[in-house]
XYZ file of C-alpha atoms in Angstrom:
570
model
C 7.895 -1.825 -15.635
C 9.757 -4.705 -16.637
C 12.185 -4.509 -13.542
C 9.277 -5.345 -11.481
C 9.040 -8.665 -12.965
C 12.722 -9.643 -12.790
C 13.243 -8.094 -9.389
C 15.785 -9.901 -7.090
C 14.997 -10.719 -3.575
C 16.540 -7.787 -1.882
C 15.631 -4.318 -2.903
C 17.337 -1.368 -1.514
C 15.609 2.379 -1.835
C 18.233 5.079 -1.362
C 18.665 8.541 -1.929
C 18.626 12.205 -0.368
C 15.840 12.704 1.982
C 12.267 13.975 0.646
C 13.014 12.428 -2.826
C 10.162 9.775 -2.322
C 12.149 6.657 -1.031
C 9.194 5.692 1.007
C 6.833 6.134 -1.488
C 8.531 4.363 -4.240
C 9.628 1.469 -1.964
C 6.267 0.894 -0.726
C 4.542 1.219 -4.452
C 7.150 -1.327 -5.368
C 6.553 -3.734 -2.475
C 2.819 -3.482 -3.574
C 3.246 -4.240 -7.094
C 5.441 -7.484 -6.154
C 2.895 -8.572 -3.780
C 0.337 -8.483 -6.227
C 2.367 -11.406 -8.316
C 1.280 -13.749 -5.463
C 4.609 -14.002 -3.467
C 5.078 -12.954 0.030
C 7.110 -9.718 0.297
C 8.486 -8.164 3.200
C 8.708 -4.133 3.523
C 11.213 -2.895 6.138
C 12.028 0.501 7.038
C 15.706 0.905 8.515
C 15.043 4.735 8.814
C 14.949 5.695 12.765
C 12.504 8.266 11.778
C 10.377 5.600 9.524
C 7.092 7.023 8.298
C 5.847 3.823 6.864
C 3.241 3.597 9.457
C 1.766 7.181 8.073
C 1.994 5.725 4.352
C 0.625 2.405 4.873
C -2.334 3.841 7.501
C -1.017 0.718 9.770
C 0.864 0.806 13.034
C 4.131 -1.392 12.607
C 6.475 -2.886 15.213
C 9.725 -4.608 14.776
C 8.134 -7.806 13.676
C 6.450 -8.484 10.197
C 3.002 -7.353 10.354
C 0.367 -8.813 7.650
C -1.074 -5.552 5.485
C -4.785 -6.790 5.268
C -5.432 -4.500 2.335
C -2.691 -5.971 0.305
C -2.677 -9.905 0.193
C 1.090 -11.226 0.749
C 2.338 -8.023 1.830
C 3.935 -7.670 5.258
C 5.899 -4.749 6.667
C 8.053 -3.764 9.686
C 10.166 -1.048 11.158
C 13.591 -1.835 12.571
C 13.381 0.023 15.859
C 16.732 0.839 16.882
C 15.868 1.179 20.561
C 14.022 -1.942 20.742
C 16.876 -3.645 19.085
C 19.175 -2.309 21.331
C 16.934 -3.752 24.472
C 16.769 -7.201 22.610
C 20.240 -7.123 22.026
C 21.329 -6.259 25.410
C 19.296 -8.879 27.047
C 20.658 -11.564 24.860
C 24.157 -10.741 25.962
C 23.233 -10.185 29.775
C 20.781 -12.806 30.323
C 22.617 -15.842 30.009
C 24.650 -14.342 32.996
C 21.670 -13.468 35.295
C 22.119 -15.848 38.661
C 25.509 -16.701 37.754
C 27.717 -13.517 38.228
C 27.107 -10.721 41.021
C 24.840 -8.185 40.548
C 27.638 -5.667 40.392
C 29.004 -7.270 37.529
C 25.987 -7.286 35.591
C 25.475 -3.954 36.240
C 28.671 -3.151 34.830
C 27.850 -5.074 31.540
C 24.586 -3.064 30.931
C 26.487 0.077 31.688
C 28.877 -0.969 28.761
C 26.045 -1.821 26.582
C 24.035 1.179 27.183
C 25.882 3.410 24.697
C 24.737 4.618 21.110
C 27.356 2.235 19.682
C 25.292 -0.916 21.031
C 22.001 0.759 19.328
C 23.827 0.918 15.887
C 25.298 -2.532 16.243
C 21.949 -3.953 17.310
C 19.924 -2.299 14.331
C 22.553 -3.588 12.066
C 22.191 -6.985 13.746
C 18.519 -7.023 12.770
C 19.228 -5.862 9.149
C 21.824 -8.449 8.772
C 19.650 -11.237 9.847
C 16.788 -10.435 7.351
C 19.566 -10.636 4.862
C 21.659 -13.520 5.759
C 19.390 -15.819 8.123
C 17.173 -17.725 5.710
C 15.576 -19.474 8.720
C 14.125 -16.110 9.850
C 13.287 -14.445 6.496
C 13.299 -17.165 4.135
C 9.410 -17.313 3.581
C 9.643 -13.975 1.776
C 10.134 -13.850 -1.944
C 11.317 -10.329 -1.839
C 12.517 -8.063 0.784
C 12.243 -4.277 0.082
C 14.168 -1.944 2.273
C 13.081 1.640 2.500
C 16.009 3.119 4.068
C 17.035 6.275 5.596
C 18.706 9.346 3.735
C 21.603 8.616 1.916
C 24.576 8.948 4.744
C 22.963 6.868 7.323
C 22.057 4.216 4.381
C 25.734 4.379 3.241
C 26.895 3.835 6.878
C 24.485 0.758 7.099
C 25.515 -0.786 3.731
C 29.186 -0.443 4.490
C 29.071 -1.948 8.157
C 29.014 -5.932 6.854
C 32.399 -5.131 5.216
C 33.564 -2.847 8.235
C 32.713 -5.323 10.625
C 33.719 -8.433 8.726
C 37.196 -7.038 8.441
C 37.582 -6.030 11.946
C 36.445 -9.194 13.258
C 38.947 -10.916 10.931
C 41.761 -8.753 12.480
C 40.548 -8.683 15.942
C 43.338 -10.746 17.447
C 42.284 -10.076 21.140
C 38.947 -11.456 20.479
C 37.418 -8.841 23.016
C 36.804 -5.112 23.878
C 36.512 -2.845 26.572
C 33.515 -1.000 24.473
C 31.434 -4.234 25.520
C 29.072 -4.310 22.544
C 31.506 -6.028 20.505
C 31.725 -8.971 22.894
C 28.217 -10.095 21.280
C 29.815 -9.761 17.829
C 32.068 -12.849 17.565
C 29.347 -15.580 16.722
C 28.171 -13.112 13.943
C 30.993 -13.233 11.888
C 29.593 -15.607 9.165
C 26.574 -13.930 9.360
C 28.003 -10.592 8.565
C 30.054 -12.307 5.660
C 27.095 -13.629 4.311
C 25.231 -10.394 4.314
C 28.189 -8.630 2.463
C 28.171 -11.418 -0.243
C 24.628 -10.865 -0.698
C 24.784 -7.298 -1.057
C 27.482 -7.588 -3.951
C 25.640 -10.351 -5.659
C 23.740 -8.820 -8.707
C 21.503 -11.796 -8.570
C 20.234 -11.251 -5.026
C 20.444 -7.615 -4.562
C 19.228 -4.499 -6.680
C 19.766 -1.018 -5.150
C 17.241 1.468 -6.215
C 18.661 5.293 -6.206
C 16.153 7.694 -6.084
C 16.321 11.287 -7.020
C 14.224 14.233 -8.029
C 14.904 16.404 -10.970
C 16.889 18.859 -8.921
C 20.975 19.392 -8.912
C 21.396 18.530 -5.104
C 19.412 15.313 -5.268
C 20.999 14.011 -8.567
C 24.605 14.748 -7.372
C 23.656 13.077 -3.976
C 22.385 9.850 -5.891
C 25.673 10.052 -8.020
C 27.618 10.251 -4.845
C 25.792 7.181 -3.380
C 25.859 5.204 -6.665
C 29.701 5.882 -6.695
C 30.289 4.629 -3.072
C 27.931 1.634 -3.092
C 30.044 0.438 -6.572
C 33.003 0.992 -4.411
C 31.657 -1.520 -1.912
C 30.897 -3.879 -4.711
C 27.133 -3.083 -4.708
C 26.931 -2.500 -8.490
C 23.686 -3.793 -9.563
C 21.916 -0.514 -9.132
C 19.018 1.524 -11.234
C 17.814 5.138 -10.891
C 14.115 6.223 -10.460
C 13.555 10.001 -10.791
C 10.445 11.158 -8.971
C 8.355 14.478 -9.496
C 9.252 15.508 -13.097
C 7.172 18.580 -13.847
C 6.868 19.839 -17.256
C 4.929 22.595 -18.399
C 4.427 23.308 -21.939
C 2.122 25.979 -22.112
C 0.462 28.667 -20.140
C 1.425 31.782 -18.580
C 2.054 30.684 -14.868
C 5.750 32.040 -14.456
C 6.255 29.756 -11.435
C 5.236 26.698 -13.392
C 7.452 27.785 -16.226
C 10.391 28.346 -13.764
C 9.767 24.975 -11.975
C 9.712 23.288 -15.600
C 12.786 24.744 -16.569
C 14.671 24.148 -13.361
C 13.834 20.490 -13.757
C 14.704 20.300 -17.347
C 18.121 21.862 -16.652
C 19.027 19.079 -14.080
C 17.674 16.379 -16.168
C 20.012 17.541 -19.262
C 23.177 17.607 -16.885
C 22.404 14.134 -14.681
C 25.961 13.324 -13.241
C 28.382 10.899 -15.330
C 27.992 8.041 -12.364
C 24.213 7.842 -13.050
C 23.958 8.231 -16.916
C 24.422 4.553 -17.622
C 22.010 3.139 -15.072
C 18.617 1.960 -16.166
C 16.242 4.884 -15.492
C 12.615 5.454 -14.634
C 10.932 8.646 -14.788
C 7.884 9.484 -12.848
C 5.800 12.573 -13.087
C 4.784 15.089 -10.255
C 1.490 14.113 -8.889
C -1.060 16.912 -8.039
C -2.440 14.744 -5.401
C -0.943 13.413 -2.016
C 0.569 9.698 -2.354
C -0.591 8.272 1.007
C -2.552 5.264 1.628
C -2.580 2.081 -0.341
C -5.144 2.873 -2.935
C -3.021 5.885 -4.116
C 0.038 4.121 -4.257
C -1.662 0.925 -6.293
C -1.245 3.023 -9.666
C 2.022 4.999 -8.606
C 4.135 3.390 -11.574
C 1.368 3.761 -14.449
C -0.979 6.767 -13.695
C -0.587 10.022 -15.108
C -2.539 13.359 -14.135
C -4.857 14.373 -17.061
C -5.482 17.760 -16.249
C -5.955 21.025 -17.934
C -2.568 23.238 -18.029
C -4.185 26.204 -16.279
C -7.326 26.670 -14.224
C -9.954 29.205 -15.547
C -10.194 30.996 -12.273
C -8.045 29.729 -9.234
C -10.070 30.263 -6.059
C -7.963 29.074 -3.142
C -6.454 31.665 -0.934
C -5.344 31.449 2.389
C -4.208 34.132 5.011
C -0.258 34.006 5.785
C -0.569 37.122 8.246
C 0.134 34.694 11.251
C 3.668 33.530 9.702
C 6.630 35.673 9.878
C 8.962 36.039 6.914
C 12.533 35.346 6.538
C 13.506 38.650 7.492
C 11.617 38.548 10.735
C 13.298 35.179 11.544
C 16.822 36.917 11.004
C 15.770 39.797 13.227
C 14.652 37.891 15.870
C 17.553 35.395 15.841
C 20.099 38.154 15.548
C 18.908 39.731 19.003
C 20.916 37.325 20.971
C 24.347 38.208 19.607
C 25.692 34.741 19.851
C 24.910 31.351 20.269
C 23.727 27.983 18.634
C 21.260 27.803 15.996
C 20.442 24.365 14.493
C 18.237 23.714 11.491
C 16.409 20.115 11.983
C 13.809 18.258 10.191
C 13.074 15.535 7.801
C 15.577 15.136 4.802
C 14.751 17.176 1.931
C 12.968 20.216 3.508
C 15.815 22.362 2.929
C 17.771 22.442 6.070
C 21.034 23.096 4.533
C 19.916 25.804 2.352
C 18.195 27.543 5.116
C 21.162 27.137 7.447
C 23.474 28.858 4.518
C 20.970 31.652 4.292
C 20.598 32.334 8.025
C 24.465 32.193 8.399
C 24.946 34.504 5.287
C 22.127 36.957 6.505
C 23.893 36.992 10.170
C 27.313 37.579 8.621
C 25.893 40.294 6.493
C 24.721 42.000 9.636
C 28.031 42.185 11.114
C 28.199 38.971 13.212
C 30.854 36.382 13.486
C 29.299 33.019 12.280
C 30.316 29.653 12.159
C 28.278 27.587 9.422
C 28.828 23.863 9.757
C 27.022 20.556 9.570
C 26.553 17.297 11.393
C 25.157 15.563 8.083
C 27.550 13.311 6.136
C 25.647 13.750 3.161
C 25.473 17.432 3.119
C 27.272 20.275 0.912
C 27.231 22.849 3.121
C 29.953 24.902 1.306
C 28.080 24.628 -2.027
C 25.039 25.791 -0.442
C 27.085 28.736 1.042
C 28.205 29.883 -2.332
C 31.564 30.638 -3.487
C 32.371 34.308 -2.303
C 32.321 34.336 1.545
C 32.300 37.395 3.790
C 35.442 37.241 6.010
C 33.213 36.840 9.168
C 31.633 33.854 7.986
C 33.660 30.536 8.472
C 32.219 27.151 6.938
C 33.185 23.819 7.833
C 32.042 20.196 7.900
C 32.557 17.575 10.431
C 34.437 15.083 8.979
C 33.959 11.460 10.455
C 37.020 10.072 8.867
C 39.165 13.207 9.979
C 37.597 13.304 13.371
C 38.100 9.252 13.982
C 41.790 9.674 12.963
C 42.555 12.794 15.587
C 40.314 10.851 18.187
C 42.453 7.656 17.938
C 45.745 9.427 17.938
C 44.471 11.432 21.181
C 43.479 8.288 22.985
C 46.664 6.480 22.411
C 48.644 9.547 23.424
C 46.835 9.925 26.906
C 45.170 6.680 27.899
C 47.315 4.478 25.636
C 50.493 5.887 27.062
C 49.533 4.336 30.749
C 49.421 0.725 29.424
C 51.895 -1.793 28.849
C 52.159 -3.592 25.582
C 49.437 -6.099 25.832
C 47.280 -2.965 26.800
C 48.146 -0.756 24.282
C 47.546 -3.567 21.589
C 43.948 -4.060 23.039
C 43.017 -0.433 22.857
C 44.256 -0.117 19.304
C 42.233 -3.259 18.311
C 39.350 -1.243 20.201
C 39.999 2.050 18.209
C 39.670 0.337 14.673
C 36.224 -0.403 15.388
C 33.370 1.302 13.402
C 31.949 2.454 16.813
C 35.125 4.738 17.259
C 33.958 6.916 14.667
C 30.426 7.738 16.115
C 32.257 8.762 19.331
C 34.605 10.890 17.455
C 31.863 12.788 15.710
C 30.034 13.195 19.077
C 33.153 14.974 20.362
C 33.436 17.306 17.170
C 29.883 17.992 17.759
C 30.355 18.989 21.328
C 33.341 21.089 20.391
C 31.386 23.096 17.695
C 28.652 23.910 20.024
C 31.027 25.417 22.460
C 32.012 28.308 19.930
C 28.374 29.596 20.669
C 29.636 31.392 23.451
C 31.299 33.957 21.706
C 29.772 33.876 17.938
C 26.958 32.406 16.176
C 27.178 28.631 15.187
C 24.713 27.808 12.794
C 24.412 23.887 12.447
C 22.922 21.925 9.721
C 21.757 18.627 11.069
C 21.420 15.247 9.407
C 17.714 14.106 8.915
C 15.927 13.445 11.907
C 16.383 10.036 12.822
C 20.295 10.237 12.616
C 20.012 13.807 14.592
C 17.800 11.999 17.140
C 20.268 9.321 17.818
C 23.077 11.791 18.031
C 21.107 13.656 20.652
C 19.986 10.686 22.556
C 23.518 9.639 22.677
C 25.152 12.649 24.505
C 24.736 11.124 27.872
C 25.907 7.500 26.656
C 29.009 8.839 24.712
C 29.858 11.102 27.768
C 30.331 7.848 29.461
C 32.325 5.935 26.317
C 34.578 9.204 26.190
C 35.359 9.267 30.146
C 35.978 5.549 29.782
C 38.250 6.016 26.954
C 40.121 8.840 27.991
C 39.856 9.192 31.748
C 39.040 12.866 31.951
C 36.042 14.317 30.201
C 36.798 17.410 27.855
C 34.934 20.517 29.247
C 33.042 20.765 25.977
C 31.389 17.387 26.412
C 30.666 18.198 30.203
C 28.838 21.346 28.881
C 26.957 20.050 26.001
C 23.806 18.922 27.341
C 23.333 22.151 29.311
C 23.798 24.076 26.560
C 21.615 22.375 24.217
C 18.997 22.521 26.895
C 19.405 26.324 27.363
C 16.905 28.346 25.244
C 19.072 31.272 25.358
C 22.289 29.664 23.940
C 20.560 27.159 21.258
C 17.781 27.928 19.358
C 16.222 24.950 17.353
C 14.747 25.799 14.053
C 12.474 22.840 13.062
C 12.421 22.961 9.232
C 9.400 21.517 7.217
C 7.802 21.397 4.059
C 3.958 22.091 3.733
C 2.972 18.546 3.259
C 1.808 15.655 5.531
C 4.871 13.533 6.269
C 7.393 16.476 6.710
C 5.070 18.012 9.082
C 3.960 15.089 11.197
C 7.782 13.908 11.530
C 8.755 17.323 12.634
C 5.605 17.424 15.162
C 7.431 13.879 16.320
C 10.771 15.491 16.421
C 9.677 18.123 18.400
C 8.197 15.840 21.121
C 11.287 14.131 21.226
C 13.093 16.966 21.617
C 10.956 18.262 24.564
C 11.451 14.945 26.458
C 15.059 15.286 25.973
C 14.704 18.894 27.878
C 15.359 20.771 24.518
C 12.428 23.159 23.393
C 12.521 24.166 19.720
C 12.465 27.574 19.271
C 10.576 28.545 16.147
C 9.105 26.519 12.778
C 10.069 27.380 9.294
C 7.523 26.069 6.414
C 9.636 25.884 3.393
C 9.076 25.908 -0.184
C 5.495 26.759 -0.220
C 3.235 27.691 -2.888
C 0.795 29.303 -0.823
C 2.127 32.991 -0.801
C 2.497 32.880 -4.788
C 0.117 33.372 -7.666
C -0.496 30.299 -9.002
C -2.657 29.038 -12.264
C -1.018 25.959 -13.370
C -3.424 23.211 -12.472
C -0.917 20.663 -10.908
C 0.711 23.373 -8.616
C -2.720 24.952 -7.913
C -4.057 21.499 -6.657
C -0.720 21.139 -4.732
C -1.027 24.696 -3.320
C -4.657 23.740 -2.155
C -3.546 20.993 -0.078
C -0.740 23.086 1.942
C -3.656 24.846 3.758
C -4.313 22.004 6.582
C -0.673 21.347 6.899
C -0.137 25.166 7.728
C -3.023 25.296 10.144
C -1.259 22.426 11.783
C 2.043 24.373 11.951
C 0.221 26.959 13.800
C -1.077 24.878 16.189
C 2.432 23.416 17.015
C 4.548 26.729 17.447
C 4.283 30.138 18.559
C 6.832 31.256 16.431
C 5.678 30.284 12.609
C 7.664 31.514 9.645
C 6.654 31.130 5.800
C 9.172 30.982 3.095
C 7.768 30.971 -0.752
C 9.140 28.299 -3.183
C 11.812 29.869 -5.239
């Protein structure tokens, strides 16, 4: 593990959801702390599970990890960062400006754009402000799934360029008013990310075509941002040389095929390959030997004993039968990255279309490949699309300039154009497209594959805030935006299918997602436990031990929903 001894100060772990980024990042941080220098482990994922992995409650300030000398950890909490950011902007004016003016400023700072900027602000301070983070020899970033992380890493360049060309020095979106003083910090962050001596990006994947393809896309897009110091970690490689277990042979052959066709963008990267573990990798003791230990188990068990009663769970056919009864509406698959939301959404859409229903399949995940999941040959009553942030932003700008812009004088139009160039405009544009998509559920089925949990929660949390921002930018609020929240909260119109794997982190993250949705007035309809070994005859030792561990998490799911469904690995 030579790379651990020559690691730069900043290490980013990115990749598709569920590939083991948090596990790999945490194991790396523990190993680096073992060298005797202070290390800070930071999660930038809005749905961070770092607390569960470390067994410690984390906040948005560095916290010493008692069990690992020299290791500190923290979560960048977007909401807490946004609250602190708002106070930094508004605080100096308290007692100076009239109350009505303060309320107006706080209103402008209440949007999702502020949440993104505030979280980004915390991220740049860790990279670019040595007064705040200089004590740490290494900062290890455990990031959100790829699409969200690419967005985070492109923001230093996006905001630097925007501020460099922001002739007016202001914006009616409000949050930008606090960015002028940050210009030097963002430029410093951009330079640090592009400097191989300061930053290494570890692209994490599994021996699966989808995760390797997404890793290749991330590697290429990062290189386009001049972030070229990269390496590849492939987690969970399963090899079965002997034995009669058909599932084990199929899993092994699938992994071998994926490894034999690693995309060109990854082939020249330094690579670390790690085996599939038969044991859960939670807790510090389990992670200390993450890079070095191997399971020494017999290939097959003489007599597998574990059996679980799957009768309380419905099958995939049961799931489709119940969903089809409504005749139309919105079906959204939600959950942690890597649990199979995209594949399940495509299967649901195809099954409903095969039953004769008109279906629109789409995604809000910037990293999803929904068309590939649906297949090359589609029935005529199935329409597949993707909400493209760049396309939506261009359409949004054109519409705003043709409506609100048409009422302004030349100087006003110039300021509005300036505002529309900001990265915030893209978030609003995606939200509008999401609202339009949901509206199609009035006379057909709309199946929406959502981004991983954190990004989806930010999108849903943003509903009311975006509502206000769109009204400021466009005057009249489009009817589909007015109706969005009532439609999402109507259980007859919108059915949320929570998707998970029978493992600790996906189940616990899905449980937290369910609580967040209920607080927003949105009740999940049912749960799907995906890719389970439990219904299958397993004799391979490694896979059987993983099957044994599934039982406790299946019990947890049964306690969380009245509509549980189970889909076997395949």
